[in-house]
């Protein structure tokens, strides 16, 4: 079980620091970032390990530890035996309650994976495509997908092997992440220099070199895990006489959970005094992200030297054996991060080229999005114009419906108006009570009679006929010319049929 505990502890430690590197933006002053005390000493247990099956791994290990028989059998089991799968018989003796809970955990995990597969399919637009979950579940190597209902020994073996492999890759990923962090810092510094004039660049470079010297000017750092380093903790942290240093007593004092092992978190807590020699959160020149990377370097170094069975835990026996080695008594000097640049010039050049390509891609995407935006704005303007035209047409129709329209002009013909049969347009008839235009005022009856006598039809004169006698008002008409009733319509005179 020690290997399982070490595996989970390693995940927690690596994830806690990687989360710090990712959480703190590059463009703020890292030297002003102060880590919480509990983060410096011991990362909280709720930290994500970074594995996508993190929750499943945690719960399986927790429930296996609750079974007394299984815990006793695995306490001294060799790591290689665990990796080779010699757990079948021991798993068969796990209590029914624990075994039932493991079955339930596996069913929940399989259901979670199926949900992820379905969500990915929906995003990719393949709703109409039949999904073979058994085929897709093959990619998740940490469980036996052919048996989704019960937790068997194969599931435990798969889980351990997958976590071990993924943890090794995760450790490499952390190193790469820190390298990218350092290169991005340098890239942004160089970009800032480009914005300054010659005098400003000189001052900035001088300030940068001054900060580097101040950071490097610190007390000697003891080799992690050496006698000098542990005696310093014994004296300053534990308050004991350095002449009374005893490795076994030291181990028991700093095995904080009393399980008989130094896990990675307990080891890292031993390096706090050394780190305080190099880093101070109040100093401008000290980067707290670099401090955490230094802590991990120290822990990895000690694990490589002391953890002989590679179970990611240091037992008391392993620790006591290490205290008798020459590396413990007469160690080499420790080179801190400022003495070991995280990247090479070639890596920095490739990083700059990659950033340039990414910037170019982003600019192209931005230009395409701007063009789409302009097209949408034009379409919106056209739609707005059409909407306004439609509203105006509707309003016009409403006005026509509600407005009184005058009758046609031919309905107003009265008196001596010339009909359309004469080939002349009828004169316009002014509306009632509207004053006549100049020259069209009402003429008295006597004047109208004189005008009629003066105007002889032109066709009669052309025929050589004398003008007909027009009877005066109140003069009796000749036979055959009886007057028409007053309200009878007056027949028009047809000049074309004159004898």
Short mmCIF file of C-alpha atoms in Angstrom, two decimals:
data_model
loop_
_atom_site.label_atom_id
_atom_site.label_comp_id
_atom_site.label_asym_id
_atom_site.label_seq_id
_atom_site.Cartn_x
_atom_site.Cartn_y
_atom_site.Cartn_z
CA UNK A 1 0.00 0.00 0.00
CA UNK A 2 2.99 2.28 0.49
CA UNK A 3 3.37 2.52 -3.27
CA UNK A 4 -0.27 3.51 -3.73
CA UNK A 5 0.05 6.18 -1.08
CA UNK A 6 3.26 7.46 -2.59
CA UNK A 7 1.69 7.51 -6.02
CA UNK A 8 -1.20 9.66 -4.86
CA UNK A 9 1.04 11.92 -2.77
CA UNK A 10 3.29 12.51 -5.77
CA UNK A 11 0.32 13.50 -7.89
CA UNK A 12 -0.82 15.98 -5.28
CA UNK A 13 2.57 17.65 -4.90
CA UNK A 14 3.23 17.98 -8.62
CA UNK A 15 -0.25 19.27 -9.30
CA UNK A 16 -0.08 21.89 -6.55
CA UNK A 17 2.99 23.55 -8.05
CA UNK A 18 1.87 23.20 -11.66
CA UNK A 19 -1.38 24.92 -10.70
CA UNK A 20 0.64 27.83 -9.32
CA UNK A 21 2.62 28.22 -12.53
CA UNK A 22 -0.60 28.23 -14.59
CA UNK A 23 -2.63 30.36 -12.20
CA UNK A 24 -0.25 33.35 -11.98
CA UNK A 25 -0.34 35.40 -15.23
CA UNK A 26 2.98 36.14 -16.90
CA UNK A 27 2.37 39.87 -17.22
CA UNK A 28 2.28 40.61 -13.48
CA UNK A 29 5.21 40.95 -11.12
CA UNK A 30 5.91 37.44 -9.82
CA UNK A 31 8.20 38.81 -7.16
CA UNK A 32 5.18 40.29 -5.41
CA UNK A 33 3.24 37.02 -5.30
CA UNK A 34 3.17 35.63 -1.79
CA UNK A 35 2.23 32.02 -1.30
CA UNK A 36 -0.14 31.18 1.54
CA UNK A 37 1.58 29.54 4.48
CA UNK A 38 -0.38 26.34 4.11
CA UNK A 39 0.60 26.14 0.42
CA UNK A 40 4.28 26.53 1.21
CA UNK A 41 4.32 23.82 3.86
CA UNK A 42 1.67 21.38 2.76
CA UNK A 43 -0.63 21.58 -0.29
CA UNK A 44 -4.28 21.00 0.55
CA UNK A 45 -5.57 17.48 -0.06
CA UNK A 46 -8.26 18.79 -2.39
CA UNK A 47 -5.67 19.75 -5.01
CA UNK A 48 -6.35 18.10 -8.34
CA UNK A 49 -3.65 15.64 -9.33
CA UNK A 50 -3.92 16.70 -12.95
CA UNK A 51 -5.03 13.23 -14.04
CA UNK A 52 -8.39 13.12 -15.75
CA UNK A 53 -9.34 10.16 -13.54
CA UNK A 54 -8.18 11.96 -10.40
CA UNK A 55 -11.38 11.46 -8.39
CA UNK A 56 -11.62 7.78 -9.29
CA UNK A 57 -7.99 7.17 -8.28
CA UNK A 58 -8.43 8.92 -4.94
CA UNK A 59 -11.58 7.07 -3.96
CA UNK A 60 -10.24 3.64 -4.93
CA UNK A 61 -7.09 4.15 -2.83
CA UNK A 62 -9.08 5.55 0.10
CA UNK A 63 -11.42 2.55 0.23
CA UNK A 64 -8.61 0.02 -0.16
CA UNK A 65 -6.86 1.60 2.83
CA UNK A 66 -9.99 1.08 4.91
CA UNK A 67 -9.75 -2.69 4.54
CA UNK A 68 -7.47 -3.96 7.35
CA UNK A 69 -6.54 -7.26 5.69
CA UNK A 70 -5.62 -5.62 2.40
CA UNK A 71 -3.65 -2.88 4.16
CA UNK A 72 -1.59 -5.40 6.17
CA UNK A 73 -0.82 -7.59 3.16
CA UNK A 74 0.38 -4.68 1.08
CA UNK A 75 2.34 -2.91 3.79
CA UNK A 76 5.58 -4.73 2.90
CA UNK A 77 4.73 -5.72 -0.67
CA UNK A 78 7.46 -4.95 -3.13
CA UNK A 79 6.62 -2.32 -5.72
CA UNK A 80 7.63 -4.58 -8.57
CA UNK A 81 5.24 -7.25 -7.31
CA UNK A 82 2.46 -4.68 -7.31
CA UNK A 83 3.27 -3.70 -10.88
CA UNK A 84 3.37 -7.33 -11.99
CA UNK A 85 -0.21 -7.82 -10.76
CA UNK A 86 0.26 -10.06 -7.72
CA UNK A 87 -2.79 -8.66 -6.00
CA UNK A 88 -5.53 -11.05 -7.16
CA UNK A 89 -5.65 -13.27 -4.11
CA UNK A 90 -5.45 -10.34 -1.72
CA UNK A 91 -8.26 -8.49 -3.48
CA UNK A 92 -10.45 -11.58 -3.17
CA UNK A 93 -10.25 -11.27 0.63
CA UNK A 94 -11.36 -7.65 0.70
CA UNK A 95 -14.48 -7.14 2.82
CA UNK A 96 -17.84 -7.27 1.08
CA UNK A 97 -18.56 -3.65 1.98
CA UNK A 98 -15.33 -2.38 0.40
CA UNK A 99 -15.72 -4.61 -2.64
CA UNK A 100 -19.29 -3.40 -3.17
CA UNK A 101 -18.15 0.19 -2.91
CA UNK A 102 -15.38 -0.42 -5.45
CA UNK A 103 -17.97 -1.88 -7.85
CA UNK A 104 -20.10 1.23 -7.41
CA UNK A 105 -17.11 3.51 -8.01
CA UNK A 106 -16.31 1.73 -11.25
CA UNK A 107 -19.88 1.93 -12.54
CA UNK A 108 -19.91 5.67 -11.79
CA UNK A 109 -16.60 6.12 -13.63
CA UNK A 110 -17.80 4.21 -16.70
CA UNK A 111 -20.97 6.32 -16.71
CA UNK A 112 -18.86 9.50 -16.50
CA UNK A 113 -16.74 8.41 -19.45
CA UNK A 114 -19.81 7.63 -21.55
CA UNK A 115 -21.17 11.07 -20.74
CA UNK A 116 -17.89 12.62 -21.89
CA UNK A 117 -18.01 10.65 -25.13
CA UNK A 118 -21.59 11.78 -25.76
CA UNK A 119 -20.71 15.40 -25.02
CA UNK A 120 -17.77 15.28 -27.41
CA UNK A 121 -19.99 13.77 -30.10
CA UNK A 122 -22.57 16.55 -29.62
CA UNK A 123 -19.91 19.22 -29.94
CA UNK A 124 -18.57 17.69 -33.14
CA UNK A 125 -22.09 17.55 -34.59
CA UNK A 126 -22.40 13.80 -34.86
CA UNK A 127 -25.79 13.41 -33.25
CA UNK A 128 -27.05 11.12 -36.00
CA UNK A 129 -24.07 8.77 -35.87
CA UNK A 130 -24.36 5.60 -33.81
CA UNK A 131 -21.73 5.45 -31.04
CA UNK A 132 -19.89 2.26 -30.13
CA UNK A 133 -19.02 2.99 -26.50
CA UNK A 134 -17.01 -0.21 -26.13
CA UNK A 135 -14.66 0.86 -28.89
CA UNK A 136 -14.29 4.39 -27.55
CA UNK A 137 -13.74 3.20 -23.98
CA UNK A 138 -10.61 1.38 -25.11
CA UNK A 139 -8.71 4.67 -25.00
CA UNK A 140 -9.16 4.78 -21.21
CA UNK A 141 -6.55 2.25 -20.21
CA UNK A 142 -6.92 2.67 -16.45
CA UNK A 143 -9.99 0.40 -16.24
CA UNK A 144 -11.34 -2.78 -17.84
CA UNK A 145 -14.10 -1.47 -20.09
CA UNK A 146 -15.27 -4.99 -21.04
CA UNK A 147 -16.63 -5.45 -17.53
CA UNK A 148 -18.27 -2.15 -16.57
CA UNK A 149 -20.11 -3.49 -13.51
CA UNK A 150 -17.56 -4.98 -11.09
CA UNK A 151 -14.13 -3.92 -9.87
CA UNK A 152 -11.64 -6.76 -10.39
CA UNK A 153 -7.92 -7.22 -9.87
CA UNK A 154 -7.31 -6.20 -13.48
CA UNK A 155 -8.89 -2.84 -12.73
CA UNK A 156 -6.51 -2.26 -9.83
CA UNK A 157 -3.50 -3.26 -11.92
CA UNK A 158 -4.60 -1.02 -14.79
CA UNK A 159 -5.15 1.88 -12.42
CA UNK A 160 -1.69 1.56 -10.84
CA UNK A 161 0.14 1.16 -14.15
CA UNK A 162 -1.71 4.02 -15.81
CA UNK A 163 -1.18 6.37 -12.87
CA UNK A 164 2.53 5.51 -12.74
CA UNK A 165 3.00 6.15 -16.45
CA UNK A 166 0.89 9.29 -16.48
CA UNK A 167 2.67 10.63 -13.41
CA UNK A 168 6.04 10.27 -15.11
CA UNK A 169 4.71 12.16 -18.13
CA UNK A 170 3.09 14.68 -15.84
CA UNK A 171 6.45 15.32 -14.15
CA UNK A 172 8.00 15.97 -17.55
CA UNK A 173 5.13 18.24 -18.44
CA UNK A 174 5.73 20.27 -15.30
CA UNK A 175 9.37 20.80 -16.29
CA UNK A 176 8.29 21.90 -19.77
CA UNK A 177 5.69 24.22 -18.30
CA UNK A 178 8.28 25.92 -16.13
CA UNK A 179 10.61 26.25 -19.11
CA UNK A 180 7.86 27.95 -21.12
CA UNK A 181 7.21 30.22 -18.15
CA UNK A 182 10.85 31.35 -18.07
CA UNK A 183 11.01 31.87 -21.84
CA UNK A 184 7.81 33.91 -21.78
CA UNK A 185 9.27 36.11 -19.06
CA UNK A 186 12.33 36.80 -21.20
CA UNK A 187 10.19 37.35 -24.31
CA UNK A 188 8.04 39.96 -22.59
CA UNK A 189 11.14 41.66 -21.20
CA UNK A 190 12.62 41.94 -24.70
CA UNK A 191 9.33 43.21 -26.12
CA UNK A 192 9.22 45.86 -23.39
CA UNK A 193 12.73 47.00 -24.29
CA UNK A 194 11.64 47.56 -27.89
CA UNK A 195 9.13 50.17 -26.74
CA UNK A 196 11.82 52.29 -25.04
CA UNK A 197 14.27 54.77 -26.47
CA UNK A 198 18.03 54.23 -26.25
CA UNK A 199 18.37 55.87 -22.87
CA UNK A 200 15.37 53.98 -21.47
CA UNK A 201 16.73 50.64 -22.68
CA UNK A 202 20.10 51.29 -21.05
CA UNK A 203 18.46 52.10 -17.71
CA UNK A 204 16.23 49.04 -17.94
CA UNK A 205 19.15 46.73 -18.71
CA UNK A 206 21.16 48.16 -15.83
CA UNK A 207 18.24 47.62 -13.47
CA UNK A 208 17.81 44.04 -14.72
CA UNK A 209 21.48 43.18 -14.11
CA UNK A 210 21.31 44.77 -10.68
CA UNK A 211 18.32 42.61 -9.72
CA UNK A 212 20.09 39.46 -10.92
CA UNK A 213 23.10 40.25 -8.74
CA UNK A 214 20.93 40.95 -5.70
CA UNK A 215 19.09 37.65 -6.14
CA UNK A 216 22.35 35.70 -6.45
CA UNK A 217 23.78 37.35 -3.35
CA UNK A 218 22.49 34.98 -0.68
CA UNK A 219 23.96 32.65 1.97
CA UNK A 220 25.31 29.26 1.00
CA UNK A 221 22.58 26.72 0.26
CA UNK A 222 23.17 23.31 1.80
CA UNK A 223 22.87 20.23 -0.35
CA UNK A 224 19.28 18.93 0.06
CA UNK A 225 19.12 15.82 2.24
CA UNK A 226 22.67 16.19 3.50
CA UNK A 227 23.69 16.08 7.14
CA UNK A 228 24.39 19.82 7.21
CA UNK A 229 20.96 20.59 5.77
CA UNK A 230 19.09 18.32 8.21
CA UNK A 231 21.10 19.54 11.20
CA UNK A 232 20.13 23.10 10.33
CA UNK A 233 16.43 22.08 10.44
CA UNK A 234 17.09 20.22 13.70
CA UNK A 235 18.57 23.35 15.25
CA UNK A 236 16.46 26.20 13.81
CA UNK A 237 13.07 24.56 13.25
CA UNK A 238 13.10 21.99 16.05
CA UNK A 239 15.09 24.05 18.52
CA UNK A 240 17.46 21.20 19.42
CA UNK A 241 21.19 21.12 20.00
CA UNK A 242 22.98 20.35 16.70
CA UNK A 243 25.49 18.23 18.62
CA UNK A 244 22.66 15.87 19.64
CA UNK A 245 21.49 15.26 16.07
CA UNK A 246 20.05 11.75 15.69
CA UNK A 247 18.72 10.57 12.27
CA UNK A 248 16.07 8.24 13.71
CA UNK A 249 14.72 10.90 16.09
CA UNK A 250 14.76 13.41 13.23
CA UNK A 251 12.73 11.04 11.07
CA UNK A 252 10.10 10.49 13.74
CA UNK A 253 9.83 14.23 14.39
CA UNK A 254 9.10 15.04 10.74
CA UNK A 255 6.94 12.03 9.86
CA UNK A 256 3.96 14.28 10.55
CA UNK A 257 1.25 11.72 9.80
CA UNK A 258 3.07 8.92 11.68
CA UNK A 259 2.77 6.34 8.91
CA UNK A 260 6.47 5.39 8.98
CA UNK A 261 7.30 7.13 5.66
CA UNK A 262 8.44 10.45 4.34
CA UNK A 263 6.11 11.23 1.49
CA UNK A 264 6.91 13.98 -0.99
CA UNK A 265 5.04 16.64 0.93
CA UNK A 266 6.86 15.87 4.16
CA UNK A 267 10.18 15.94 2.33
CA UNK A 268 9.48 19.31 0.74
CA UNK A 269 8.68 20.81 4.14
CA UNK A 270 12.29 20.06 5.14
CA UNK A 271 13.63 22.47 2.49
CA UNK A 272 11.81 25.60 3.64
CA UNK A 273 14.83 26.96 5.54
CA UNK A 274 17.08 26.56 2.53
CA UNK A 275 14.57 28.26 0.25
CA UNK A 276 14.27 31.21 2.61
CA UNK A 277 17.96 31.89 2.04
CA UNK A 278 17.29 32.50 -1.68
CA UNK A 279 13.75 33.83 -1.90
CA UNK A 280 11.86 36.56 -0.09
CA UNK A 281 8.33 37.49 -1.24
CA UNK A 282 8.99 41.14 -0.40
CA UNK A 283 12.02 41.41 -2.69
CA UNK A 284 11.56 42.65 -6.24
CA UNK A 285 14.28 40.35 -7.54
CA UNK A 286 12.80 37.11 -6.16
CA UNK A 287 10.23 35.13 -8.15
CA UNK A 288 7.95 32.91 -6.07
CA UNK A 289 7.17 30.61 -8.98
CA UNK A 290 10.88 29.95 -9.29
CA UNK A 291 10.98 29.23 -5.55
CA UNK A 292 8.44 26.44 -5.95
CA UNK A 293 10.39 25.00 -8.86
CA UNK A 294 13.50 25.04 -6.66
CA UNK A 295 11.59 23.17 -3.97
CA UNK A 296 10.61 20.46 -6.47
CA UNK A 297 14.18 20.16 -7.71
CA UNK A 298 15.33 19.53 -4.15
CA UNK A 299 12.64 16.94 -3.52
CA UNK A 300 13.34 15.11 -6.77
CA UNK A 301 17.06 15.01 -5.98
CA UNK A 302 16.51 13.47 -2.53
CA UNK A 303 14.02 10.94 -3.88
CA UNK A 304 16.48 9.82 -6.54
CA UNK A 305 19.21 9.33 -3.93
CA UNK A 306 17.20 7.83 -1.04
CA UNK A 307 14.07 6.13 -2.45
CA UNK A 308 15.72 2.83 -3.37
CA UNK A 309 12.55 0.90 -4.27
CA UNK A 310 11.09 3.83 -6.26
CA UNK A 311 7.74 3.76 -4.54
CA UNK A 312 7.80 7.56 -4.15
CA UNK A 313 8.09 7.20 -0.38
CA UNK A 314 11.12 7.21 1.93
CA UNK A 315 10.90 4.58 4.66
CA UNK A 316 12.83 4.77 7.92
CA UNK A 317 15.19 2.04 6.73
CA UNK A 318 15.89 3.84 3.47
CA UNK A 319 16.51 7.07 5.36
CA UNK A 320 18.94 5.46 7.84
CA UNK A 321 20.86 3.79 5.00
CA UNK A 322 21.21 7.13 3.22
CA UNK A 323 22.64 8.83 6.34
CA UNK A 324 25.63 6.50 6.19
CA UNK A 325 26.57 7.35 2.57
CA UNK A 326 29.32 9.73 1.56
CA UNK A 327 26.81 11.95 -0.26
CA UNK A 328 25.11 12.56 3.12
CA UNK A 329 28.29 13.28 5.04
CA UNK A 330 30.35 15.11 2.37
CA UNK A 331 27.98 16.35 -0.31
CA UNK A 332 28.79 18.45 -3.34
CA UNK A 333 27.69 22.07 -3.42
CA UNK A 334 24.12 22.70 -4.57
CA UNK A 335 23.58 24.76 -7.70
CA UNK A 336 20.44 26.86 -7.47
CA UNK A 337 18.23 27.83 -10.39
CA UNK A 338 20.07 31.07 -11.13
CA UNK A 339 23.12 28.96 -11.89
CA UNK A 340 21.21 26.71 -14.30
CA UNK A 341 19.23 28.46 -17.01
CA UNK A 342 16.03 26.54 -17.72
CA UNK A 343 16.32 26.83 -21.53
CA UNK A 344 18.92 26.99 -24.25
CA UNK A 345 19.35 29.70 -26.87
CA UNK A 346 18.02 27.36 -29.53
CA UNK A 347 14.91 26.60 -27.47
CA UNK A 348 14.36 30.31 -26.98
CA UNK A 349 14.66 30.92 -30.73
CA UNK A 350 12.13 28.16 -31.49
CA UNK A 351 9.81 29.58 -28.83
CA UNK A 352 9.96 33.04 -30.42
CA UNK A 353 9.17 31.57 -33.84
CA UNK A 354 6.23 29.68 -32.41
CA UNK A 355 4.88 32.86 -30.80
CA UNK A 356 5.26 34.70 -34.12
CA UNK A 357 3.26 32.00 -35.93
CA UNK A 358 0.58 32.08 -33.28
CA UNK A 359 0.37 35.86 -33.51
CA UNK A 360 0.05 35.67 -37.29
CA UNK A 361 -2.74 33.10 -37.02
CA UNK A 362 -4.54 35.26 -34.48
CA UNK A 363 -4.24 38.31 -36.73
CA UNK A 364 -5.72 36.38 -39.66
CA UNK A 365 -8.58 35.17 -37.52
CA UNK A 366 -9.13 38.68 -36.19
CA UNK A 367 -9.25 40.08 -39.75
CA UNK A 368 -11.71 37.38 -40.80
CA UNK A 369 -13.90 38.10 -37.80
CA UNK A 370 -13.79 41.83 -38.57
CA UNK A 371 -14.88 41.17 -42.16
CA UNK A 372 -17.73 39.00 -40.94
CA UNK A 373 -18.73 41.75 -38.54
CA UNK A 374 -18.76 44.36 -41.31
CA UNK A 375 -20.86 42.06 -43.53
CA UNK A 376 -23.33 41.54 -40.72
CA UNK A 377 -23.53 45.28 -40.09
CA UNK A 378 -24.27 45.93 -43.79
CA UNK A 379 -26.95 43.28 -43.77
CA UNK A 380 -28.41 44.84 -40.66
CA UNK A 381 -28.49 48.27 -42.29
CA UNK A 382 -30.30 46.83 -45.33
CA UNK A 383 -32.82 45.12 -43.09
CA UNK A 384 -33.39 48.34 -41.16
CA UNK A 385 -33.96 50.28 -44.42
CA UNK A 386 -36.45 47.67 -45.65
CA UNK A 387 -38.20 47.80 -42.32
CA UNK A 388 -38.54 51.59 -42.53
CA UNK A 389 -39.91 51.40 -46.10
CA UNK A 390 -42.44 48.79 -45.05
CA UNK A 391 -43.57 50.91 -42.12
CA UNK A 392 -43.97 53.96 -44.37
CA UNK A 393 -46.05 51.94 -46.87
CA UNK A 394 -48.32 50.68 -44.10
CA UNK A 395 -48.77 54.20 -42.74
CA UNK A 396 -49.62 55.51 -46.24
CA UNK A 397 -52.27 52.85 -46.71
CA UNK A 398 -53.76 53.72 -43.35
CA UNK A 399 -53.98 57.39 -44.32
CA UNK A 400 -55.74 56.52 -47.61
CA UNK A 401 -58.30 54.46 -45.72
CA UNK A 402 -59.07 57.21 -43.22
CA UNK A 403 -58.94 60.24 -45.66
CA UNK A 404 -62.11 61.35 -47.65
CA UNK A 405 -61.33 61.07 -51.40
CA UNK A 406 -63.13 63.70 -53.70
CA UNK A 407 -65.36 62.30 -56.52
CA UNK A 408 -64.11 62.28 -60.15
CA UNK A 409 -64.18 65.69 -61.97
CA UNK A 410 -66.81 64.60 -64.54
CA UNK A 411 -69.45 64.35 -61.80
CA UNK A 412 -69.25 68.17 -61.34
CA UNK A 413 -70.27 69.16 -64.93
CA UNK A 414 -73.09 71.72 -64.83
CA UNK A 415 -74.83 74.31 -67.05
CA UNK A 416 -73.09 75.00 -70.37
CA UNK A 417 -70.17 72.66 -69.80
CA UNK A 418 -68.97 71.12 -73.06
CA UNK A 419 -69.37 67.33 -73.02
CA UNK A 420 -66.48 64.99 -73.75
CA UNK A 421 -68.09 64.05 -77.13
CA UNK A 422 -66.90 67.42 -78.51
CA UNK A 423 -63.32 66.30 -78.18
CA UNK A 424 -62.46 68.90 -75.50
CA UNK A 425 -61.46 68.22 -71.92
CA UNK A 426 -64.12 69.43 -69.51
CA UNK A 427 -63.14 72.54 -67.59
CA UNK A 428 -62.29 71.98 -63.99
CA UNK A 429 -65.12 72.65 -61.60
CA UNK A 430 -64.06 74.42 -58.45
CA UNK A 431 -65.32 72.91 -55.21
CA UNK A 432 -68.30 74.42 -53.51
CA UNK A 433 -67.74 77.70 -51.65
CA UNK A 434 -64.24 78.01 -53.13
CA UNK A 435 -63.58 81.47 -54.76
CA UNK A 436 -63.13 81.51 -58.49
CA UNK A 437 -59.77 82.45 -59.94
CA UNK A 438 -59.32 85.94 -61.43
CA UNK A 439 -61.32 86.45 -64.61
CA UNK A 440 -63.89 83.80 -63.65
CA UNK A 441 -66.09 85.73 -61.27
CA UNK A 442 -69.87 85.35 -61.49
CA UNK A 443 -71.41 87.43 -64.42
CA UNK A 444 -74.84 89.07 -64.03
CA UNK A 445 -77.64 87.58 -66.18
CA UNK A 446 -77.98 90.75 -68.35
CA UNK A 447 -74.29 90.66 -69.25
CA UNK A 448 -74.49 86.93 -70.01
CA UNK A 449 -77.36 87.62 -72.50
CA UNK A 450 -75.38 90.33 -74.26
CA UNK A 451 -72.36 87.99 -74.56
CA UNK A 452 -74.57 85.29 -76.07
CA UNK A 453 -75.92 87.72 -78.67
CA UNK A 454 -72.43 88.88 -79.60
CA UNK A 455 -71.04 85.34 -80.06
CA UNK A 456 -72.55 83.78 -83.17
CA UNK A 457 -71.63 80.16 -83.84
CA UNK A 458 -68.72 80.07 -86.25
CA UNK A 459 -70.20 77.30 -88.39
CA UNK A 460 -73.27 79.37 -89.19
CA UNK A 461 -71.16 82.25 -90.45
CA UNK A 462 -69.18 79.86 -92.61
CA UNK A 463 -72.44 78.66 -94.23
CA UNK A 464 -73.51 82.16 -95.10
CA UNK A 465 -76.52 81.98 -92.83
CA UNK A 466 -77.74 84.84 -90.84
CA UNK A 467 -77.53 84.49 -87.16
CA UNK A 468 -80.57 83.09 -85.61
CA UNK A 469 -82.75 85.31 -83.54
CA UNK A 470 -82.33 84.60 -79.88
CA UNK A 471 -85.48 85.47 -77.99
CA UNK A 472 -85.14 87.84 -75.13
CA UNK A 473 -85.94 86.90 -71.65
CA UNK A 474 -89.72 86.70 -70.95
CA UNK A 475 -90.50 86.77 -74.71
CA UNK A 476 -92.88 84.00 -75.87
CA UNK A 477 -91.31 81.29 -77.97
CA UNK A 478 -92.56 80.39 -81.39
CA UNK A 479 -94.62 77.24 -81.91
CA UNK A 480 -92.54 74.14 -81.40
CA UNK A 481 -90.18 75.90 -79.00
CA UNK A 482 -92.06 75.56 -75.82
CA UNK A 483 -89.83 75.99 -72.89
CA UNK A 484 -88.59 72.91 -71.09
CA UNK A 485 -89.34 72.42 -67.51
CA UNK A 486 -86.98 74.32 -65.28
CA UNK A 487 -85.52 71.19 -63.77
CA UNK A 488 -85.12 69.32 -67.09
CA UNK A 489 -81.60 68.85 -68.33
CA UNK A 490 -80.56 71.12 -71.14
CA UNK A 491 -79.79 69.28 -74.35
CA UNK A 492 -76.48 70.16 -75.90
CA UNK A 493 -76.36 71.92 -79.24
CA UNK A 494 -75.05 69.81 -82.06
CA UNK A 495 -73.32 72.24 -84.43
CA UNK A 496 -72.41 69.50 -86.88
CA UNK A 497 -76.04 68.90 -87.91
CA UNK A 498 -77.00 72.48 -88.87
CA UNK A 499 -79.07 72.56 -92.21
#
